[in-house]
Coordinates of C-alpha atoms in Angstrom, one line a residue:
X1 CA -42.2 41.8 -9.4
X2 CA -39.6 39.2 -10.3
X3 CA -37.8 37.9 -7.1
X4 CA -35.0 36.2 -9.1
X5 CA -34.3 39.4 -11.1
X6 CA -34.3 41.4 -7.9
X7 CA -31.9 39.0 -6.2
X8 CA -29.6 39.0 -9.2
X9 CA -29.6 42.8 -9.4
X10 CA -28.8 43.1 -5.7
X11 CA -26.0 40.6 -6.0
X12 CA -24.5 42.7 -8.8
X13 CA -24.7 45.8 -6.6
X14 CA -23.0 44.0 -3.7
X15 CA -20.2 42.7 -5.9
X16 CA -19.6 46.0 -7.6
X17 CA -19.3 47.7 -4.2
X18 CA -16.7 45.1 -3.0
X19 CA -19.1 43.7 -0.5
X20 CA -17.7 40.2 -0.5
X21 CA -16.0 38.2 2.2
X22 CA -12.5 38.5 0.7
X23 CA -12.8 42.2 -0.1
X24 CA -14.4 43.2 3.3
X25 CA -11.8 41.1 5.2
X26 CA -9.0 42.8 3.2
X27 CA -10.5 46.2 4.1
X28 CA -11.0 45.7 7.9
X29 CA -8.5 43.0 8.6
X30 CA -8.7 39.4 10.0
X31 CA -9.1 40.6 13.6
X32 CA -12.1 42.8 12.9
X33 CA -13.7 40.1 10.8
X34 CA -13.3 37.7 13.7
X35 CA -14.8 40.3 16.1
X36 CA -17.8 40.6 13.8
X37 CA -18.2 36.8 14.1
X38 CA -18.3 37.3 17.9
X39 CA -21.1 39.9 17.5
X40 CA -19.1 43.0 18.2
X41 CA -18.6 45.9 15.8
X42 CA -16.0 48.0 17.7
X43 CA -13.0 46.7 15.8
X44 CA -14.7 47.2 12.5
X45 CA -15.6 50.8 13.5
X46 CA -12.0 51.4 14.3
X47 CA -10.9 50.0 10.9
X48 CA -13.4 52.0 8.9
X49 CA -12.8 55.3 10.6
X50 CA -15.0 58.0 8.9
X51 CA -15.1 56.2 5.6
X52 CA -18.5 56.6 3.7
X53 CA -17.7 54.9 0.4
X54 CA -20.2 52.3 -1.0
X55 CA -18.4 49.3 0.6
X56 CA -18.2 51.1 4.0
X57 CA -21.8 52.1 3.7
X58 CA -22.9 48.4 3.2
X59 CA -20.7 47.2 6.1
X60 CA -22.2 49.8 8.4
X61 CA -25.8 49.1 7.3
X62 CA -25.8 45.3 7.0
X63 CA -23.2 44.2 9.5
X64 CA -23.1 47.0 12.1
X65 CA -26.9 47.9 12.2
X66 CA -26.1 51.6 11.8
X67 CA -28.3 54.3 10.3
X68 CA -26.3 55.5 7.3
X69 CA -26.7 58.5 5.0
X70 CA -29.2 57.5 2.3
X71 CA -26.9 59.1 -0.3
X72 CA -24.0 56.8 0.7
X73 CA -26.2 53.7 0.6
X74 CA -27.7 54.8 -2.7
X75 CA -24.3 54.9 -4.1
X76 CA -24.0 51.2 -3.4
X77 CA -27.5 49.9 -4.1
X78 CA -29.0 52.4 -6.5
X79 CA -32.8 52.9 -6.0
X80 CA -33.4 52.4 -2.3
X81 CA -37.1 52.4 -2.7
X82 CA -36.7 49.1 -4.6
X83 CA -35.1 47.4 -1.6
X84 CA -37.3 49.1 1.0
X85 CA -40.3 47.7 -0.9
X86 CA -38.7 44.2 -0.5
X87 CA -38.4 44.7 3.3
X88 CA -34.6 44.8 3.3
X89 CA -34.2 48.4 4.6
X90 CA -36.1 51.5 5.6
X91 CA -35.6 55.0 4.5
X92 CA -36.4 58.0 6.8
X93 CA -35.5 61.4 5.5
X94 CA -31.8 61.5 4.7
X95 CA -30.9 58.2 6.4
X96 CA -31.5 54.6 5.7
X97 CA -31.3 51.5 8.0
X98 CA -31.1 47.8 7.1
X99 CA -33.9 45.6 8.5
X100 CA -32.0 42.3 7.9
X101 CA -28.4 41.3 7.9
X102 CA -26.8 40.4 4.5
X103 CA -23.5 38.8 5.5
X104 CA -20.7 38.0 3.1
X105 CA -20.0 34.3 3.4
X106 CA -17.4 32.0 1.8
X107 CA -16.6 28.4 2.8
X108 CA -15.0 25.3 1.4
X109 CA -16.2 23.4 4.5
X110 CA -13.7 24.6 7.0
X111 CA -11.7 27.4 5.4
X112 CA -12.3 30.6 3.6
X113 CA -11.7 30.6 -0.1
X114 CA -12.4 32.5 -3.3
X115 CA -14.6 30.8 -5.9
X116 CA -16.4 32.8 -8.7
X117 CA -16.9 36.5 -7.9
X118 CA -20.6 37.5 -7.6
X119 CA -21.7 34.6 -5.5
X120 CA -22.5 31.0 -6.2
X121 CA -22.1 27.5 -5.0
X122 CA -19.1 25.5 -6.3
X123 CA -18.1 21.8 -6.5
X124 CA -18.2 19.8 -3.3
X125 CA -20.3 22.3 -1.4
X126 CA -17.9 25.3 -1.7
X127 CA -19.7 28.7 -1.3
X128 CA -18.8 32.3 -2.0
X129 CA -21.6 34.8 -1.7
X130 CA -24.0 36.0 1.0
X131 CA -26.4 34.8 3.7
X132 CA -29.5 36.8 4.6
X133 CA -30.9 36.5 8.2
X134 CA -32.3 38.6 11.0
X135 CA -30.2 41.2 12.7
X136 CA -28.5 40.0 15.9
X137 CA -30.5 41.6 18.9
X138 CA -27.5 41.3 21.3
X139 CA -25.0 43.0 19.0
X140 CA -22.2 44.8 21.0
X141 CA -23.5 43.4 24.3
X142 CA -27.0 44.8 24.1
X143 CA -29.7 43.2 26.3
X144 CA -32.6 42.4 24.0
X145 CA -34.7 39.3 23.6
X146 CA -35.2 37.7 20.1
X147 CA -38.5 37.8 18.3
X148 CA -40.3 34.4 18.3
X149 CA -39.9 33.9 14.6
X150 CA -36.2 35.1 14.6
X151 CA -34.2 33.7 11.7
X152 CA -30.7 32.8 12.9
X153 CA -27.7 33.4 10.7
X154 CA -24.3 31.7 10.8
X155 CA -23.7 29.9 14.2
X156 CA -21.3 27.3 15.6
X157 CA -24.1 24.7 15.0
X158 CA -24.6 25.6 11.4
X159 CA -20.9 25.7 10.8
X160 CA -20.5 22.3 12.4
X161 CA -23.3 20.8 10.3
X162 CA -21.7 22.1 7.1
X163 CA -18.4 20.6 8.1
X164 CA -19.8 17.2 9.0
X165 CA -21.9 16.9 5.8
X166 CA -20.8 14.2 3.3
X167 CA -20.1 16.1 0.0
X168 CA -20.5 13.1 -2.3
X169 CA -22.6 13.9 -5.5
X170 CA -26.3 13.0 -4.9
X171 CA -29.5 13.3 -6.9
X172 CA -31.9 14.7 -4.3
X173 CA -31.0 16.5 -1.1
X174 CA -33.3 17.8 1.7
X175 CA -32.4 20.7 4.0
X176 CA -34.8 20.1 6.8
X177 CA -35.4 23.3 8.8
X178 CA -33.5 25.5 6.4
X179 CA -33.5 28.7 8.5
X180 CA -31.5 31.3 6.6
X181 CA -30.7 28.7 3.9
X182 CA -26.9 28.3 4.4
X183 CA -26.9 24.5 4.3
X184 CA -28.8 24.6 1.0
X185 CA -26.0 26.8 -0.5
X186 CA -23.5 24.0 0.3
X187 CA -25.9 21.2 -0.9
X188 CA -26.4 22.9 -4.3
X189 CA -22.8 22.3 -5.1
X190 CA -23.2 18.5 -5.1
X191 CA -26.9 17.7 -5.3
X192 CA -28.9 17.7 -8.5
X193 CA -32.0 19.0 -6.7
X194 CA -32.3 20.7 -3.3
X195 CA -35.5 20.8 -1.3
X196 CA -35.5 23.2 1.7
X197 CA -38.3 23.2 4.3
X198 CA -39.1 25.2 7.4
X199 CA -42.1 25.8 9.7
X200 CA -41.3 29.5 9.9
X201 CA -42.6 31.5 6.9
X202 CA -40.1 34.3 7.7
X203 CA -37.2 31.8 7.5
X204 CA -38.4 30.7 4.0
X205 CA -38.6 34.4 2.9
X206 CA -35.0 35.1 4.0
X207 CA -33.8 31.7 2.6
X208 CA -35.3 32.7 -0.7
X209 CA -33.1 35.8 -0.7
X210 CA -30.1 33.8 0.3
X211 CA -30.6 31.4 -2.5
X212 CA -31.4 34.2 -5.0
X213 CA -28.3 36.2 -4.2
X214 CA -26.2 33.1 -4.7
X215 CA -27.9 32.0 -7.9
X216 CA -29.1 28.8 -6.4
X217 CA -32.4 27.2 -7.4
X218 CA -34.2 25.9 -4.3
X219 CA -37.5 24.0 -3.9
X220 CA -38.7 25.9 -0.8
X221 CA -41.7 24.4 1.2
X222 CA -43.4 25.4 4.3
X223 CA -44.4 22.9 7.0
X224 CA -43.3 21.0 10.2
X225 CA -40.6 18.4 10.0
X226 CA -41.3 16.0 7.1
X227 CA -44.8 17.0 6.4
X228 CA -43.9 19.1 3.3
X229 CA -42.2 16.2 1.6
X230 CA -44.9 13.6 2.4
X231 CA -43.6 10.2 1.3
X232 CA -40.7 11.4 -0.9
X233 CA -37.3 9.9 -0.4
X234 CA -33.9 11.6 -0.6
X235 CA -30.2 10.6 -1.1
X236 CA -29.1 13.0 1.5
X237 CA -30.9 14.8 4.4
X238 CA -29.1 17.3 6.6
X239 CA -30.6 19.1 9.5
X240 CA -29.8 21.2 12.6
X241 CA -33.4 21.0 13.9
X242 CA -34.9 23.0 16.9
X243 CA -33.1 20.7 19.3
X244 CA -33.0 22.8 22.5
X245 CA -34.8 20.9 25.3
X246 CA -36.9 23.7 26.7
X247 CA -40.1 23.9 28.7
X248 CA -43.2 24.7 26.6
X249 CA -43.9 28.4 26.5
X250 CA -45.6 31.0 24.4
X251 CA -42.3 32.8 24.1
X252 CA -40.4 29.9 22.5
X253 CA -38.0 30.7 19.7
X254 CA -39.0 28.8 16.6
X255 CA -35.5 28.3 15.3
X256 CA -34.2 26.5 18.3
X257 CA -37.2 25.1 20.3
X258 CA -39.9 22.7 19.2
X259 CA -43.2 22.1 20.8
X260 CA -42.5 18.4 21.6
X261 CA -41.9 17.0 25.0
X262 CA -38.3 16.6 26.1
X263 CA -36.2 15.4 23.1
X264 CA -39.2 13.9 21.2
X265 CA -38.6 16.3 18.3
X266 CA -35.0 15.0 17.9
X267 CA -36.4 11.4 18.0
X268 CA -38.9 12.1 15.3
X269 CA -36.2 13.8 13.1
X270 CA -34.2 10.6 13.3
X271 CA -36.9 7.9 13.1
X272 CA -39.0 9.6 10.5
X273 CA -35.9 10.7 8.5
X274 CA -34.6 7.1 8.3
X275 CA -37.7 6.0 6.5
X276 CA -37.3 8.9 4.0
X277 CA -33.9 7.8 2.8
X278 CA -33.5 6.2 -0.6
X279 CA -31.3 3.1 -0.9
X280 CA -27.8 4.2 -0.1
X281 CA -29.1 7.5 1.3
X282 CA -27.7 9.3 4.3
X283 CA -29.3 11.4 7.1
X284 CA -27.0 13.7 9.1
X285 CA -28.3 15.4 12.2
X286 CA -26.7 17.7 14.7
X287 CA -28.6 18.0 17.9
X288 CA -29.2 17.4 21.6
X289 CA -30.8 14.5 23.5
X290 CA -31.8 13.8 27.1
X291 CA -29.7 11.6 29.4
X292 CA -31.7 10.0 32.2
X293 CA -30.7 8.2 35.3
X294 CA -32.8 5.1 34.5
X295 CA -31.4 4.3 31.0
X296 CA -28.0 4.3 29.3
X297 CA -27.9 7.0 26.7
X298 CA -26.6 4.7 24.0
X299 CA -29.3 2.2 24.7
X300 CA -31.9 5.0 24.5
X301 CA -30.6 6.3 21.1
X302 CA -30.4 2.8 19.7
X303 CA -34.1 2.5 20.3
X304 CA -34.5 5.5 18.0
X305 CA -32.4 4.1 15.3
X306 CA -32.9 0.4 15.1
X307 CA -36.5 0.5 13.9
X308 CA -35.4 2.4 10.8
X309 CA -33.3 -0.5 9.5
X310 CA -30.5 1.9 8.8
X311 CA -26.8 1.7 9.7
X312 CA -26.1 4.4 12.3
X313 CA -23.1 6.1 13.9
X314 CA -24.0 8.2 16.9
X315 CA -21.2 10.4 18.4
X316 CA -21.7 12.2 21.6
X317 CA -19.4 15.2 21.3
X318 CA -20.3 17.0 24.6
X319 CA -22.4 16.6 27.8
X320 CA -23.7 19.4 30.0
X321 CA -25.4 19.4 33.4
X322 CA -28.8 21.1 33.5
X323 CA -27.5 24.3 35.1
X324 CA -24.8 24.8 32.4
X325 CA -27.2 24.0 29.7
X326 CA -29.9 26.4 30.8
X327 CA -27.4 29.2 31.2
X328 CA -26.2 28.7 27.7
X329 CA -29.6 29.0 26.2
X330 CA -30.9 31.8 28.4
X331 CA -27.9 33.9 27.3
X332 CA -28.6 32.9 23.7
X333 CA -32.2 34.2 24.1
X334 CA -30.9 37.6 25.3
X335 CA -32.4 37.2 28.8
X336 CA -29.3 37.7 30.9
X337 CA -29.8 40.9 33.0
X338 CA -33.6 40.9 32.5
X339 CA -36.4 40.3 35.0
X340 CA -37.4 37.1 33.1
X341 CA -34.1 35.4 33.7
X342 CA -34.7 34.0 37.2
X343 CA -38.3 32.7 36.6
X344 CA -37.3 31.1 33.3
X345 CA -34.3 29.4 34.9
X346 CA -36.5 28.0 37.7
X347 CA -39.2 26.8 35.2
X348 CA -36.5 25.1 33.1
X349 CA -35.1 23.3 36.1
X350 CA -38.5 22.1 37.2
X351 CA -39.2 20.8 33.7
X352 CA -36.0 18.8 33.6
X353 CA -36.7 17.3 37.1
X354 CA -40.2 16.3 36.0
X355 CA -38.8 14.5 33.0
X356 CA -36.0 12.9 34.9
X357 CA -33.3 14.6 32.8
X358 CA -30.0 14.4 34.6
X359 CA -27.7 15.6 31.8
X360 CA -28.0 16.7 28.1
X361 CA -25.9 15.1 25.4
X362 CA -24.9 17.0 22.3
X363 CA -23.5 15.5 19.1
X364 CA -23.9 14.0 15.7
X365 CA -26.2 11.3 14.4
X366 CA -25.6 9.7 11.0
X367 CA -27.9 7.2 9.4
X368 CA -27.3 5.2 6.2
X369 CA -29.9 3.2 4.3
X370 CA -28.3 0.0 3.1
X371 CA -28.4 -0.8 -0.5
X372 CA -28.8 -4.5 0.2
X373 CA -32.3 -5.0 1.7
X374 CA -32.8 -7.2 4.7
X375 CA -29.4 -7.2 6.2
X376 CA -28.9 -6.4 9.8
X377 CA -27.9 -2.8 10.4
X378 CA -24.7 -1.8 12.0
X379 CA -25.5 0.6 14.9
X380 CA -22.7 2.2 16.9
X381 CA -22.9 4.8 19.7
X382 CA -19.7 6.3 21.0
X383 CA -18.7 9.1 23.3
X384 CA -16.2 11.1 21.2
X385 CA -15.3 14.5 22.8
X386 CA -11.9 14.6 21.1
X387 CA -10.7 17.1 18.6
X388 CA -11.4 16.2 15.0
X389 CA -9.9 17.3 11.6
X390 CA -12.3 19.6 9.8
X391 CA -14.1 19.3 7.5
X392 CA -15.0 15.9 9.1
X393 CA -17.6 15.2 6.4
X394 CA -15.0 13.2 4.5
X395 CA -15.2 10.5 7.3
X396 CA -19.0 10.3 6.9
X397 CA -18.8 10.3 3.1
X398 CA -16.6 7.2 3.3
X399 CA -18.7 5.5 6.0
X400 CA -21.0 3.5 3.8
X401 CA -18.2 2.0 1.7
X402 CA -16.1 1.3 4.8
X403 CA -19.1 -0.6 6.3
X404 CA -19.6 -2.6 3.2
X405 CA -15.9 -3.6 3.1
X406 CA -15.9 -4.5 6.8
X407 CA -18.9 -6.8 6.4
X408 CA -17.3 -9.0 3.8
X409 CA -17.1 -12.7 4.7
X410 CA -13.7 -13.9 6.0
X411 CA -12.7 -15.4 2.7
X412 CA -13.7 -12.4 0.7
X413 CA -11.9 -10.0 3.0
X414 CA -8.8 -12.2 3.0
X415 CA -8.8 -12.0 -0.8
X416 CA -9.0 -8.2 -0.8
X417 CA -6.0 -5.9 -1.4
X418 CA -6.0 -3.2 1.3
X419 CA -4.0 -0.1 1.6
X420 CA -3.3 2.1 4.7
X421 CA -4.5 5.6 4.3
X422 CA -1.4 7.7 3.7
X423 CA -2.6 10.1 6.4
X424 CA -2.2 7.5 9.1
X425 CA 0.9 7.9 11.2
X426 CA 2.6 5.1 13.2
X427 CA 3.8 6.4 16.6
X428 CA 6.0 4.4 18.9
X429 CA 6.2 5.0 22.6
X430 CA 8.7 3.7 25.1
X431 CA 11.3 4.4 27.7
X432 CA 14.5 6.3 26.6
X433 CA 17.3 3.9 25.8
X434 CA 15.0 0.8 25.7
X435 CA 15.7 -1.6 22.9
X436 CA 12.1 -1.8 21.8
X437 CA 9.1 0.5 22.1
X438 CA 6.4 -0.4 24.6
X439 CA 3.5 0.7 22.5
X440 CA 2.8 1.3 18.8
X441 CA -0.2 3.5 17.9
X442 CA -1.8 4.2 14.5
X443 CA -3.1 7.7 14.5
X444 CA -5.3 9.4 11.9
X445 CA -4.5 12.9 10.6
X446 CA -8.0 13.2 9.1
X447 CA -11.6 12.8 9.9
X448 CA -12.3 11.8 13.5
X449 CA -8.6 11.7 14.3
X450 CA -8.9 8.2 15.8
X451 CA -6.0 6.4 17.4
X452 CA -5.6 2.7 18.0
X453 CA -2.8 0.7 19.7
X454 CA -1.5 -2.3 17.8
X455 CA 0.5 -5.3 18.9
X456 CA 3.4 -6.8 16.9
X457 CA 1.2 -9.0 14.6
X458 CA -1.4 -6.4 13.8
X459 CA 1.2 -3.7 13.3
X460 CA 3.1 -5.9 10.9
X461 CA 0.0 -6.8 8.9
X462 CA -1.3 -3.2 8.7
X463 CA 2.1 -1.8 7.9
X464 CA 2.3 -4.2 4.9
X465 CA -1.0 -3.1 3.5
X466 CA 0.1 -1.1 0.5
X467 CA -2.4 -2.5 -2.0
X468 CA -0.1 -5.0 -3.7
X469 CA -1.0 -8.3 -2.0
X470 CA -4.3 -9.6 -0.6
X471 CA -4.8 -9.5 3.1
X472 CA -4.7 -13.3 3.4
X473 CA -1.2 -13.4 1.8
X474 CA 0.1 -10.7 4.1
X475 CA -1.3 -12.5 7.2
X476 CA 0.4 -15.8 6.1
X477 CA 3.7 -14.0 5.6
X478 CA 3.6 -12.3 9.0
X479 CA 2.7 -15.7 10.6
X480 CA 5.8 -17.2 9.0
X481 CA 8.0 -14.3 10.2
X482 CA 6.7 -14.7 13.7
X483 CA 6.8 -18.5 13.6
X484 CA 3.2 -18.9 14.6
X485 CA 0.3 -20.8 13.2
X486 CA -1.2 -19.0 10.2
X487 CA -4.8 -19.9 10.8
X488 CA -4.6 -18.9 14.4
X489 CA -3.0 -15.6 13.5
X490 CA -5.7 -14.9 10.9
X491 CA -8.4 -15.7 13.4
X492 CA -6.8 -13.2 15.8
X493 CA -6.0 -10.4 13.3
X494 CA -9.0 -10.5 11.0
X495 CA -11.6 -9.0 13.4
X496 CA -9.2 -6.2 14.3
X497 CA -8.6 -5.5 10.7
X498 CA -12.4 -5.3 10.2
X499 CA -12.5 -2.6 12.9
X500 CA -9.7 -0.6 11.2
X501 CA -11.6 -0.8 7.9
X502 CA -14.8 0.3 9.5
X503 CA -13.0 3.3 11.1
X504 CA -11.3 4.4 7.9
X505 CA -7.6 3.4 8.6
X506 CA -7.6 0.8 5.8
X507 CA -9.2 1.2 2.3
X508 CA -9.8 -1.1 -0.6
X509 CA -7.0 -0.7 -3.1
X510 CA -8.1 0.3 -6.6
X511 CA -8.1 -2.4 -9.3
X512 CA -4.7 -3.1 -10.8
X513 CA -5.7 -1.4 -14.1
X514 CA -6.7 1.8 -12.2
X515 CA -3.5 1.8 -10.2
X516 CA -1.4 1.7 -13.4
X517 CA -3.3 4.4 -15.2

């Protein structure tokens, strides 16, 4: 048995049958494709009608969980015994049924696109192929709990992590808790080597199929958290760990719930991950954390980050009260409408009360290991529930360079030529008919979509940042125009310029030779 050869053969069958995202979407339509993403098949059934061609047979088997005529599926996949022996389907008499979901998947971070037919990972993390995972137990509104070792497929969390990942080229990347392997597909497009780990042996088996179908070479390792990689270091670590804060139970779902107390698993992911970053390396985590009445959430997360010596940006994207949080995850487990729902709800509430958890924060944690050893890290914790421009990973990709530029000494920063990112808009607000606006706001049309209000002096300096003159010369010119002391204006403006650099509004202009070429 040759797993790579089997996966390559299956990929050819899927491609030949038109079982790719573009082809299936063209067949059933955008609305039915969106309905499948919401775990309902009725729109797809309507679109397919009575069709039994190879493409329709694959859609029915692997997306709709139907028993299909074995002859129809054989027309798409050839020898069904081969795939039954691999555990991908079962054959009973004249019908066959898939045992996993093979879902067509294509992404450039935030939007569907076509890369090379037949699967693969493209530059910058673009993917066009398939993801293999367990069948959704609650498809079409069914009431069914998940198996403990359930391997989740595409989800809002996995999509968010893919969109927030910095896509700069790196040597070594780690997909911690790989699950079905979707993050590794993206990483393979910009990492020289990808290591993928998981505690769940079933997840590693399905991730191997995901990688094989897409022609991606993964170093797959079994174990908890960072145990499989010992003391190795990485240039990029991405993870959407089992972050759900749930009471310990024998029925826990491995993909979403750890065995640690409260949010200790999240803390370990962050603190231990920071020490496994190579110089210049980045850790990107999507997860949840506890908010308690006796400690500010930002202070609590700073205590996780600061011992690592890494720069850190922690963004709280959402916050839920315990009731709303419990309801979300009981529904996710398929317990709504079952006898277990009430007792599990009560046990969860008691668990939160015992730990003093008043609310649960959800968001993004990004750590960066400084290249310069010994310097004090820059740690920022913000509540940022606002809409962002996807894929937001670009903002995190630029984060290390922005920090380095913002940390320059005053004289060095004043000697730097800066340019305003062309995707920053200047908005003026004021009363109709007034001679001058009351407010001027710089607003980003990229990344975190930040906005900042600027007074006359700052607006004049920033507006003049086109890369031609150094910041010091621009500040002096604005001081002369406003008839104010140049040193005083520089002392006022420079700290605010640093913040704009750190937040991505202002960039270092390329060297003059590069600008001319």
